[in-house]
mmCIF file of C-alpha atoms in Angstrom:
data_model
loop_
_atom_site.group_PDB
_atom_site.id
_atom_site.type_symbol
_atom_site.label_atom_id
_atom_site.label_comp_id
_atom_site.label_asym_id
_atom_site.label_seq_id
_atom_site.Cartn_x
_atom_site.Cartn_y
_atom_site.Cartn_z
ATOM 1 C CA UNK A 270 24.463 -42.809 4.915
ATOM 2 C CA UNK A 271 24.906 -39.304 3.507
ATOM 3 C CA UNK A 272 23.270 -38.776 0.109
ATOM 4 C CA UNK A 273 24.114 -36.211 -2.589
ATOM 5 C CA UNK A 274 22.076 -35.694 -5.753
ATOM 6 C CA UNK A 275 24.231 -34.273 -8.566
ATOM 7 C CA UNK A 276 21.825 -32.769 -11.089
ATOM 8 C CA UNK A 277 22.317 -31.263 -14.530
ATOM 9 C CA UNK A 278 21.592 -31.599 -18.217
ATOM 10 C CA UNK A 279 22.945 -34.163 -20.646
ATOM 11 C CA UNK A 280 26.636 -33.483 -21.107
ATOM 12 C CA UNK A 281 26.862 -31.215 -18.050
ATOM 13 C CA UNK A 282 29.640 -33.299 -16.515
ATOM 14 C CA UNK A 283 27.682 -34.850 -13.640
ATOM 15 C CA UNK A 284 29.226 -38.270 -14.026
ATOM 16 C CA UNK A 285 32.781 -36.942 -14.190
ATOM 17 C CA UNK A 286 32.249 -34.871 -11.052
ATOM 18 C CA UNK A 287 30.742 -37.833 -9.199
ATOM 19 C CA UNK A 288 33.676 -40.027 -10.261
ATOM 20 C CA UNK A 289 36.210 -37.426 -9.141
ATOM 21 C CA UNK A 290 34.370 -36.905 -5.874
ATOM 22 C CA UNK A 291 34.345 -40.642 -5.160
ATOM 23 C CA UNK A 292 38.109 -40.679 -5.749
ATOM 24 C CA UNK A 293 38.538 -37.921 -3.164
ATOM 25 C CA UNK A 294 36.833 -40.221 -0.642
ATOM 26 C CA UNK A 295 38.305 -43.596 -1.700
ATOM 27 C CA UNK A 296 36.289 -46.546 -0.496
ATOM 28 C CA UNK A 297 33.759 -44.292 1.205
ATOM 29 C CA UNK A 298 31.555 -43.199 -1.723
ATOM 30 C CA UNK A 299 29.219 -45.049 -4.096
ATOM 31 C CA UNK A 300 28.149 -43.645 -7.500
ATOM 32 C CA UNK A 301 24.599 -44.469 -8.634
ATOM 33 C CA UNK A 302 23.630 -43.341 -12.152
ATOM 34 C CA UNK A 303 19.892 -43.013 -12.733
ATOM 35 C CA UNK A 304 20.319 -43.286 -16.520
ATOM 36 C CA UNK A 305 20.985 -46.979 -15.832
ATOM 37 C CA UNK A 306 17.449 -47.261 -14.453
ATOM 38 C CA UNK A 307 15.538 -46.390 -17.593
ATOM 39 C CA UNK A 308 12.421 -48.484 -18.041
ATOM 40 C CA UNK A 309 11.776 -50.396 -21.246
ATOM 41 C CA UNK A 310 10.658 -48.132 -24.058
ATOM 42 C CA UNK A 311 6.949 -48.565 -24.907
ATOM 43 C CA UNK A 312 5.257 -48.281 -28.292
ATOM 44 C CA UNK A 313 3.717 -44.941 -27.341
ATOM 45 C CA UNK A 314 6.981 -43.369 -26.152
ATOM 46 C CA UNK A 315 8.246 -40.515 -28.285
ATOM 47 C CA UNK A 316 11.797 -39.752 -29.439
ATOM 48 C CA UNK A 317 12.356 -37.610 -26.320
ATOM 49 C CA UNK A 318 11.789 -40.652 -24.085
ATOM 50 C CA UNK A 319 15.077 -40.510 -22.157
ATOM 51 C CA UNK A 320 14.715 -36.778 -21.499
ATOM 52 C CA UNK A 321 11.484 -37.196 -19.529
ATOM 53 C CA UNK A 322 11.264 -37.846 -15.763
ATOM 54 C CA UNK A 323 8.802 -40.678 -16.486
ATOM 55 C CA UNK A 324 11.511 -42.644 -18.338
ATOM 56 C CA UNK A 325 13.215 -43.619 -15.063
ATOM 57 C CA UNK A 326 12.120 -46.638 -13.012
ATOM 58 C CA UNK A 327 11.946 -44.615 -9.791
ATOM 59 C CA UNK A 328 10.521 -47.443 -7.641
ATOM 60 C CA UNK A 329 13.634 -49.519 -8.410
ATOM 61 C CA UNK A 330 15.892 -46.526 -7.691
ATOM 62 C CA UNK A 331 14.160 -46.156 -4.334
ATOM 63 C CA UNK A 332 14.518 -49.866 -3.520
ATOM 64 C CA UNK A 333 18.240 -49.777 -4.321
ATOM 65 C CA UNK A 334 18.825 -46.674 -2.199
ATOM 66 C CA UNK A 335 17.018 -48.342 0.712
ATOM 67 C CA UNK A 336 19.075 -51.516 0.264
ATOM 68 C CA UNK A 337 22.351 -49.574 0.223
ATOM 69 C CA UNK A 338 21.262 -47.741 3.373
ATOM 70 C CA UNK A 339 20.749 -51.161 5.032
ATOM 71 C CA UNK A 340 24.285 -52.145 4.058
ATOM 72 C CA UNK A 341 23.334 -54.418 1.168
ATOM 73 C CA UNK A 342 25.067 -54.631 -2.219
ATOM 74 C CA UNK A 343 22.939 -53.919 -5.311
ATOM 75 C CA UNK A 344 23.450 -54.181 -9.062
ATOM 76 C CA UNK A 345 22.293 -51.419 -11.383
ATOM 77 C CA UNK A 346 20.295 -52.611 -14.416
ATOM 78 C CA UNK A 347 22.080 -53.348 -17.689
ATOM 79 C CA UNK A 348 20.437 -51.264 -20.435
ATOM 80 C CA UNK A 349 20.599 -51.596 -24.212
ATOM 81 C CA UNK A 350 20.393 -47.990 -25.427
ATOM 82 C CA UNK A 351 19.793 -48.896 -29.072
ATOM 83 C CA UNK A 352 17.014 -51.378 -28.322
ATOM 84 C CA UNK A 353 15.530 -49.243 -25.531
ATOM 85 C CA UNK A 354 15.223 -52.060 -23.035
ATOM 86 C CA UNK A 355 17.008 -53.808 -20.185
ATOM 87 C CA UNK A 356 18.953 -56.919 -20.932
ATOM 88 C CA UNK A 357 19.468 -59.975 -18.698
ATOM 89 C CA UNK A 358 22.391 -59.644 -16.278
ATOM 90 C CA UNK A 359 25.759 -60.681 -17.687
ATOM 91 C CA UNK A 360 28.640 -61.669 -15.441
ATOM 92 C CA UNK A 361 31.066 -59.044 -16.765
ATOM 93 C CA UNK A 362 28.484 -56.267 -16.629
ATOM 94 C CA UNK A 363 27.284 -57.308 -13.189
ATOM 95 C CA UNK A 364 30.784 -56.703 -11.884
ATOM 96 C CA UNK A 365 30.854 -53.250 -13.524
ATOM 97 C CA UNK A 366 27.380 -52.280 -12.352
ATOM 98 C CA UNK A 367 27.574 -53.519 -8.780
ATOM 99 C CA UNK A 368 27.251 -50.926 -6.024
ATOM 100 C CA UNK A 369 28.716 -51.480 -2.584
ATOM 101 C CA UNK A 370 27.190 -49.781 0.485
ATOM 102 C CA UNK A 371 29.356 -46.928 1.747
ATOM 103 C CA UNK A 372 29.050 -43.855 3.953
ATOM 104 C CA UNK A 373 28.317 -41.581 0.982
ATOM 105 C CA UNK A 374 25.919 -42.169 -1.926
ATOM 106 C CA UNK A 375 26.341 -39.969 -5.008
ATOM 107 C CA UNK A 376 23.268 -39.974 -7.254
ATOM 108 C CA UNK A 377 24.118 -38.745 -10.766
ATOM 109 C CA UNK A 378 20.791 -37.692 -12.301
ATOM 110 C CA UNK A 379 18.974 -35.448 -14.754
ATOM 111 C CA UNK A 380 16.056 -35.128 -12.357
ATOM 112 C CA UNK A 381 15.547 -34.908 -8.614
ATOM 113 C CA UNK A 382 14.194 -38.172 -7.257
ATOM 114 C CA UNK A 383 10.382 -37.892 -7.021
ATOM 115 C CA UNK A 384 10.164 -39.421 -3.552
ATOM 116 C CA UNK A 385 11.075 -38.265 -0.067
ATOM 117 C CA UNK A 386 14.844 -38.420 0.356
ATOM 118 C CA UNK A 387 17.060 -36.546 2.779
ATOM 119 C CA UNK A 388 19.907 -35.386 0.585
ATOM 120 C CA UNK A 389 22.096 -32.498 -0.495
ATOM 121 C CA UNK A 390 21.228 -31.237 -3.985
ATOM 122 C CA UNK A 391 24.004 -29.961 -6.243
ATOM 123 C CA UNK A 392 23.301 -28.500 -9.687
ATOM 124 C CA UNK A 393 25.960 -28.494 -12.412
ATOM 125 C CA UNK A 394 25.318 -25.335 -14.442
ATOM 126 C CA UNK A 395 27.081 -25.930 -17.764
ATOM 127 C CA UNK A 396 26.644 -23.724 -20.872
ATOM 128 C CA UNK A 397 24.874 -25.255 -23.838
ATOM 129 C CA UNK A 398 27.924 -25.264 -26.120
ATOM 130 C CA UNK A 399 29.929 -27.340 -23.637
ATOM 131 C CA UNK A 400 27.018 -29.731 -23.053
ATOM 132 C CA UNK A 401 26.572 -30.161 -26.797
ATOM 133 C CA UNK A 402 30.280 -30.923 -27.277
ATOM 134 C CA UNK A 403 30.255 -33.474 -24.451
ATOM 135 C CA UNK A 404 27.264 -35.203 -26.067
ATOM 136 C CA UNK A 405 29.128 -35.227 -29.406
ATOM 137 C CA UNK A 406 32.161 -36.851 -27.779
ATOM 138 C CA UNK A 407 29.953 -39.418 -26.047
ATOM 139 C CA UNK A 408 28.321 -40.277 -29.388
ATOM 140 C CA UNK A 409 31.766 -40.993 -30.861
ATOM 141 C CA UNK A 410 32.704 -43.221 -27.914
ATOM 142 C CA UNK A 411 29.403 -45.126 -27.821
ATOM 143 C CA UNK A 412 28.483 -44.990 -31.515
ATOM 144 C CA UNK A 413 25.345 -43.095 -30.525
ATOM 145 C CA UNK A 414 23.182 -40.479 -32.223
ATOM 146 C CA UNK A 415 22.123 -38.275 -29.304
ATOM 147 C CA UNK A 416 23.641 -35.174 -30.916
ATOM 148 C CA UNK A 417 21.134 -35.455 -33.780
ATOM 149 C CA UNK A 418 18.339 -34.619 -31.339
ATOM 150 C CA UNK A 419 20.205 -32.241 -29.041
ATOM 151 C CA UNK A 420 18.732 -28.938 -30.261
ATOM 152 C CA UNK A 421 15.268 -30.216 -31.135
ATOM 153 C CA UNK A 422 14.563 -32.537 -28.175
ATOM 154 C CA UNK A 423 17.297 -32.583 -25.524
ATOM 155 C CA UNK A 424 17.635 -28.839 -25.006
ATOM 156 C CA UNK A 425 13.881 -28.025 -24.914
ATOM 157 C CA UNK A 426 13.342 -30.767 -22.329
ATOM 158 C CA UNK A 427 16.364 -29.537 -20.376
ATOM 159 C CA UNK A 428 14.783 -26.086 -20.221
ATOM 160 C CA UNK A 429 11.434 -27.563 -19.133
ATOM 161 C CA UNK A 430 12.413 -30.275 -16.662
ATOM 162 C CA UNK A 431 16.029 -29.851 -15.581
ATOM 163 C CA UNK A 432 16.911 -26.149 -15.455
ATOM 164 C CA UNK A 433 14.118 -25.320 -12.950
ATOM 165 C CA UNK A 434 15.848 -27.678 -10.474
ATOM 166 C CA UNK A 435 18.698 -25.171 -10.212
ATOM 167 C CA UNK A 436 16.559 -23.019 -7.903
ATOM 168 C CA UNK A 437 15.902 -26.019 -5.609
ATOM 169 C CA UNK A 438 19.579 -26.914 -5.231
ATOM 170 C CA UNK A 439 21.802 -26.291 -2.199
ATOM 171 C CA UNK A 440 24.908 -25.613 -4.295
ATOM 172 C CA UNK A 441 25.326 -24.551 -7.928
ATOM 173 C CA UNK A 442 28.584 -25.457 -9.661
ATOM 174 C CA UNK A 443 30.127 -23.593 -12.605
ATOM 175 C CA UNK A 444 30.274 -26.264 -15.292
ATOM 176 C CA UNK A 445 32.973 -24.405 -17.229
ATOM 177 C CA UNK A 446 35.529 -25.495 -14.615
ATOM 178 C CA UNK A 447 37.281 -28.874 -14.567
ATOM 179 C CA UNK A 448 35.552 -31.866 -12.996
ATOM 180 C CA UNK A 449 38.420 -32.200 -10.523
ATOM 181 C CA UNK A 450 38.130 -28.584 -9.347
ATOM 182 C CA UNK A 451 34.365 -28.906 -9.011
ATOM 183 C CA UNK A 452 34.758 -32.138 -7.044
ATOM 184 C CA UNK A 453 37.193 -30.419 -4.667
ATOM 185 C CA UNK A 454 34.766 -27.502 -4.285
ATOM 186 C CA UNK A 455 31.945 -29.945 -3.560
ATOM 187 C CA UNK A 456 34.029 -31.883 -1.061
ATOM 188 C CA UNK A 457 34.834 -28.692 0.845
ATOM 189 C CA UNK A 458 31.179 -27.645 0.830
ATOM 190 C CA UNK A 459 29.970 -31.033 2.084
ATOM 191 C CA UNK A 460 32.662 -31.237 4.755
ATOM 192 C CA UNK A 461 31.658 -27.841 6.118
ATOM 193 C CA UNK A 462 27.933 -28.599 5.926
ATOM 194 C CA UNK A 463 28.295 -31.988 7.601
ATOM 195 C CA UNK A 464 30.425 -30.661 10.448
ATOM 196 C CA UNK A 465 33.810 -31.957 9.331
ATOM 197 C CA UNK A 466 32.654 -35.363 8.065
ATOM 198 C CA UNK A 467 35.212 -36.890 5.735
#
């Protein structure tokens, strides 16, 4: 199984690129979103909880990657963003959150996984004004309030934890371009790097 980590800040367009890339390889790519693996919020967690690497249940992420590599189906956790905790599996959500094993695993993440993983790392470098607008649009869709904390919490943590990962990445994408164009660029890069795979 080939693995790609698509890294970038909140609102960078990671998820859209991963979705477009999976469509370019229909039936051959699986999209895992680490923001589905947030642990339950604890009393001592601050308002920047979801912008910290420690907010992700990395052991479960690792177990699911290993299971997919063995050819097993997994189900991403169902998370209640307002309550800050996982909720019991629901039939409808289980269908939406199920991941089938395929030849390509796309990991859409703010942070590089903190365990050994052979993968290609791609950083989506998107200007702050575009990221802020994407967060605003997401708030409207999900009735969220992430924009309220964008400048005071999200951006400082992006600068501290996410932006340094750009230097560790194999490919840096220009986040001002469309998700489709960036997916095509990524597909070409991966095909060349993997000796014509795909």
